[in-house]
């Protein structure tokens, strides 16, 4: 029951938790939601992940953003009660899999104001992992060891 040693172990746990949260990166993509921009919302090859979000920026006189399903996406007919964003600067979270958005103001969906995003499962690789692929395995090991040391201290001495 040595509290001093237990308190000594605490920073290890906190460090590993902190380390883990910095690994969970998400990205917010700005969408210039205009008719002129349709069909090329994002650069080719953009990869979206579960937990990323889109910031739709638009003129609310002409446009809105409605969250729909595949059928509504194809037919441009939003079901009753579909959620509508209409502030003109709306941040919308992406969920895993296919995300469908259409504009339902007069004629805009038919003018290709619609978007489908297929968000990948899991987390976006960190910049560190992207640039130092080889190191990422070691980082996970370090993370595990730091956590293990922290837990050992807590269990043994608290
Ligand atoms: C939004 O669109 C309307 C109609 O086209 C236009 O009159 C208005 O100036 C626009 N607002 C902004 C902030 O661009």
GROMACS .gro file of C-alpha atoms and ligand atoms in nm:
model
  172
    1UNK     CA    1   0.000   0.000   0.000
    2UNK     CA    2   0.269   0.247  -0.093
    3UNK     CA    3   0.085   0.547  -0.223
    4UNK     CA    4   0.401   0.726  -0.323
    5UNK     CA    5   0.494   0.448  -0.564
    6UNK     CA    6   0.139   0.432  -0.696
    7UNK     CA    7   0.148   0.803  -0.764
    8UNK     CA    8   0.477   0.747  -0.939
    9UNK     CA    9   0.303   0.499  -1.172
   10UNK     CA   10   0.021   0.737  -1.258
   11UNK     CA   11   0.218   0.954  -1.502
   12UNK     CA   12   0.298   0.642  -1.707
   13UNK     CA   13  -0.072   0.569  -1.748
   14UNK     CA   14  -0.153   0.928  -1.831
   15UNK     CA   15   0.133   0.942  -2.080
   16UNK     CA   16   0.007   0.635  -2.261
   17UNK     CA   17  -0.350   0.765  -2.270
   18UNK     CA   18  -0.228   1.098  -2.406
   19UNK     CA   19  -0.016   0.916  -2.662
   20UNK     CA   20  -0.318   0.719  -2.778
   21UNK     CA   21  -0.542   1.021  -2.821
   22UNK     CA   22  -0.283   1.193  -3.040
   23UNK     CA   23  -0.291   0.886  -3.265
   24UNK     CA   24  -0.665   0.920  -3.326
   25UNK     CA   25  -0.660   1.190  -3.589
   26UNK     CA   26  -0.964   1.305  -3.779
   27UNK     CA   27  -0.989   1.555  -4.056
   28UNK     CA   28  -1.247   1.815  -4.146
   29UNK     CA   29  -1.284   1.876  -4.521
   30UNK     CA   30  -1.419   2.206  -4.643
   31UNK     CA   31  -1.678   2.175  -4.919
   32UNK     CA   32  -1.747   2.473  -5.142
   33UNK     CA   33  -2.110   2.366  -5.195
   34UNK     CA   34  -2.198   2.540  -5.522
   35UNK     CA   35  -2.340   2.421  -5.850
   36UNK     CA   36  -2.024   2.533  -6.028
   37UNK     CA   37  -1.819   2.306  -5.807
   38UNK     CA   38  -2.029   1.991  -5.841
   39UNK     CA   39  -1.870   1.666  -5.960
   40UNK     CA   40  -1.531   1.779  -5.835
   41UNK     CA   41  -1.583   1.836  -5.465
   42UNK     CA   42  -1.251   1.680  -5.367
   43UNK     CA   43  -0.917   1.604  -5.526
   44UNK     CA   44  -0.900   1.258  -5.683
   45UNK     CA   45  -0.767   1.005  -5.436
   46UNK     CA   46  -0.897   1.177  -5.123
   47UNK     CA   47  -0.956   0.913  -4.857
   48UNK     CA   48  -1.220   0.966  -4.591
   49UNK     CA   49  -1.237   0.788  -4.259
   50UNK     CA   50  -1.508   0.715  -4.008
   51UNK     CA   51  -1.510   1.019  -3.776
   52UNK     CA   52  -1.394   1.270  -4.034
   53UNK     CA   53  -1.629   1.554  -4.109
   54UNK     CA   54  -1.733   1.784  -4.390
   55UNK     CA   55  -1.780   2.156  -4.351
   56UNK     CA   56  -2.037   2.261  -4.610
   57UNK     CA   57  -2.009   2.628  -4.693
   58UNK     CA   58  -2.288   2.766  -4.912
   59UNK     CA   59  -2.534   3.042  -4.982
   60UNK     CA   60  -2.848   2.934  -4.798
   61UNK     CA   61  -3.072   3.126  -5.035
   62UNK     CA   62  -2.991   2.880  -5.311
   63UNK     CA   63  -2.868   2.568  -5.136
   64UNK     CA   64  -2.906   2.335  -4.841
   65UNK     CA   65  -2.763   1.998  -4.740
   66UNK     CA   66  -2.993   1.706  -4.665
   67UNK     CA   67  -2.872   1.375  -4.527
   68UNK     CA   68  -3.033   1.097  -4.728
   69UNK     CA   69  -3.006   0.733  -4.829
   70UNK     CA   70  -2.901   0.581  -5.159
   71UNK     CA   71  -3.249   0.581  -5.312
   72UNK     CA   72  -3.304   0.949  -5.235
   73UNK     CA   73  -2.958   1.024  -5.366
   74UNK     CA   74  -3.043   0.861  -5.698
   75UNK     CA   75  -3.394   1.003  -5.732
   76UNK     CA   76  -3.325   1.347  -5.578
   77UNK     CA   77  -3.630   1.301  -5.357
   78UNK     CA   78  -3.560   1.339  -4.986
   79UNK     CA   79  -3.793   1.143  -4.760
   80UNK     CA   80  -4.021   1.322  -4.515
   81UNK     CA   81  -3.825   1.421  -4.204
   82UNK     CA   82  -3.477   1.384  -4.356
   83UNK     CA   83  -3.229   1.600  -4.167
   84UNK     CA   84  -3.157   1.932  -4.332
   85UNK     CA   85  -2.859   2.159  -4.271
   86UNK     CA   86  -2.929   2.516  -4.374
   87UNK     CA   87  -2.707   2.761  -4.185
   88UNK     CA   88  -2.469   2.802  -4.478
   89UNK     CA   89  -2.174   2.682  -4.270
   90UNK     CA   90  -2.253   2.335  -4.145
   91UNK     CA   91  -2.015   2.074  -4.018
   92UNK     CA   92  -2.146   1.724  -4.079
   93UNK     CA   93  -1.983   1.412  -3.934
   94UNK     CA   94  -1.913   1.116  -4.161
   95UNK     CA   95  -2.004   0.766  -4.054
   96UNK     CA   96  -1.843   0.447  -4.168
   97UNK     CA   97  -1.956   0.337  -4.514
   98UNK     CA   98  -2.162   0.529  -4.764
   99UNK     CA   99  -2.278   0.881  -4.675
  100UNK     CA  100  -2.526   1.050  -4.907
  101UNK     CA  101  -2.597   1.423  -4.920
  102UNK     CA  102  -2.822   1.613  -5.157
  103UNK     CA  103  -2.941   1.969  -5.198
  104UNK     CA  104  -3.320   1.988  -5.210
  105UNK     CA  105  -3.372   2.350  -5.307
  106UNK     CA  106  -3.539   2.389  -5.642
  107UNK     CA  107  -3.353   2.205  -5.915
  108UNK     CA  108  -3.020   2.187  -5.739
  109UNK     CA  109  -3.001   1.811  -5.686
  110UNK     CA  110  -3.086   1.761  -6.053
  111UNK     CA  111  -2.794   1.993  -6.128
  112UNK     CA  112  -2.561   1.750  -5.952
  113UNK     CA  113  -2.566   1.917  -5.613
  114UNK     CA  114  -2.528   1.575  -5.455
  115UNK     CA  115  -2.244   1.389  -5.298
  116UNK     CA  116  -2.162   1.036  -5.193
  117UNK     CA  117  -1.871   0.974  -4.957
  118UNK     CA  118  -1.755   0.623  -4.876
  119UNK     CA  119  -1.579   0.655  -4.542
  120UNK     CA  120  -1.328   0.385  -4.455
  121UNK     CA  121  -1.343   0.204  -4.123
  122UNK     CA  122  -1.076   0.267  -3.866
  123UNK     CA  123  -0.852   0.561  -3.806
  124UNK     CA  124  -0.663   0.788  -4.036
  125UNK     CA  125  -0.290   0.703  -4.029
  126UNK     CA  126  -0.100   0.974  -3.848
  127UNK     CA  127   0.147   1.198  -4.027
  128UNK     CA  128   0.414   1.017  -3.830
  129UNK     CA  129   0.302   0.680  -3.962
  130UNK     CA  130   0.276   0.812  -4.314
  131UNK     CA  131   0.628   0.951  -4.317
  132UNK     CA  132   0.789   0.690  -4.098
  133UNK     CA  133   0.612   0.368  -4.187
  134UNK     CA  134   0.893   0.160  -4.038
  135UNK     CA  135   0.871   0.327  -3.702
  136UNK     CA  136   0.498   0.282  -3.649
  137UNK     CA  137   0.536  -0.078  -3.534
  138UNK     CA  138   0.795   0.027  -3.279
  139UNK     CA  139   0.573   0.310  -3.157
  140UNK     CA  140   0.295   0.066  -3.082
  141UNK     CA  141   0.539  -0.145  -2.885
  142UNK     CA  142   0.662   0.154  -2.687
  143UNK     CA  143   0.301   0.250  -2.617
  144UNK     CA  144   0.222  -0.099  -2.488
  145UNK     CA  145   0.527  -0.106  -2.263
  146UNK     CA  146   0.457   0.236  -2.117
  147UNK     CA  147   0.103   0.130  -2.039
  148UNK     CA  148   0.216  -0.204  -1.893
  149UNK     CA  149   0.466  -0.034  -1.661
  150UNK     CA  150   0.197   0.208  -1.546
  151UNK     CA  151  -0.053  -0.071  -1.477
  152UNK     CA  152   0.210  -0.280  -1.294
  153UNK     CA  153   0.289   0.008  -1.061
  154UNK     CA  154  -0.078   0.069  -0.993
  155UNK     CA  155  -0.160  -0.297  -0.929
  156UNK     CA  156   0.145  -0.375  -0.717
  157UNK     CA  157   0.152  -0.075  -0.493
  158UNK     CA  158  -0.191   0.083  -0.469
  159LIG     C1  159  -2.701   3.442  -5.214
  159LIG     O1  160  -2.772   3.425  -5.333
  159LIG     C2  161  -2.870   3.526  -5.357
  159LIG     C3  162  -2.952   3.485  -5.479
  159LIG     O2  163  -2.869   3.442  -5.585
  159LIG     C4  164  -2.799   3.658  -5.375
  159LIG     O3  165  -2.893   3.760  -5.395
  159LIG     C5  166  -2.718   3.688  -5.249
  159LIG     O4  167  -2.643   3.804  -5.267
  159LIG     C6  168  -2.625   3.572  -5.216
  159LIG     N1  169  -2.564   3.595  -5.087
  159LIG     C7  170  -2.432   3.590  -5.069
  159LIG     C8  171  -2.385   3.612  -4.930
  159LIG     O5  172  -2.355   3.568  -5.161
   0.00000   0.00000   0.00000
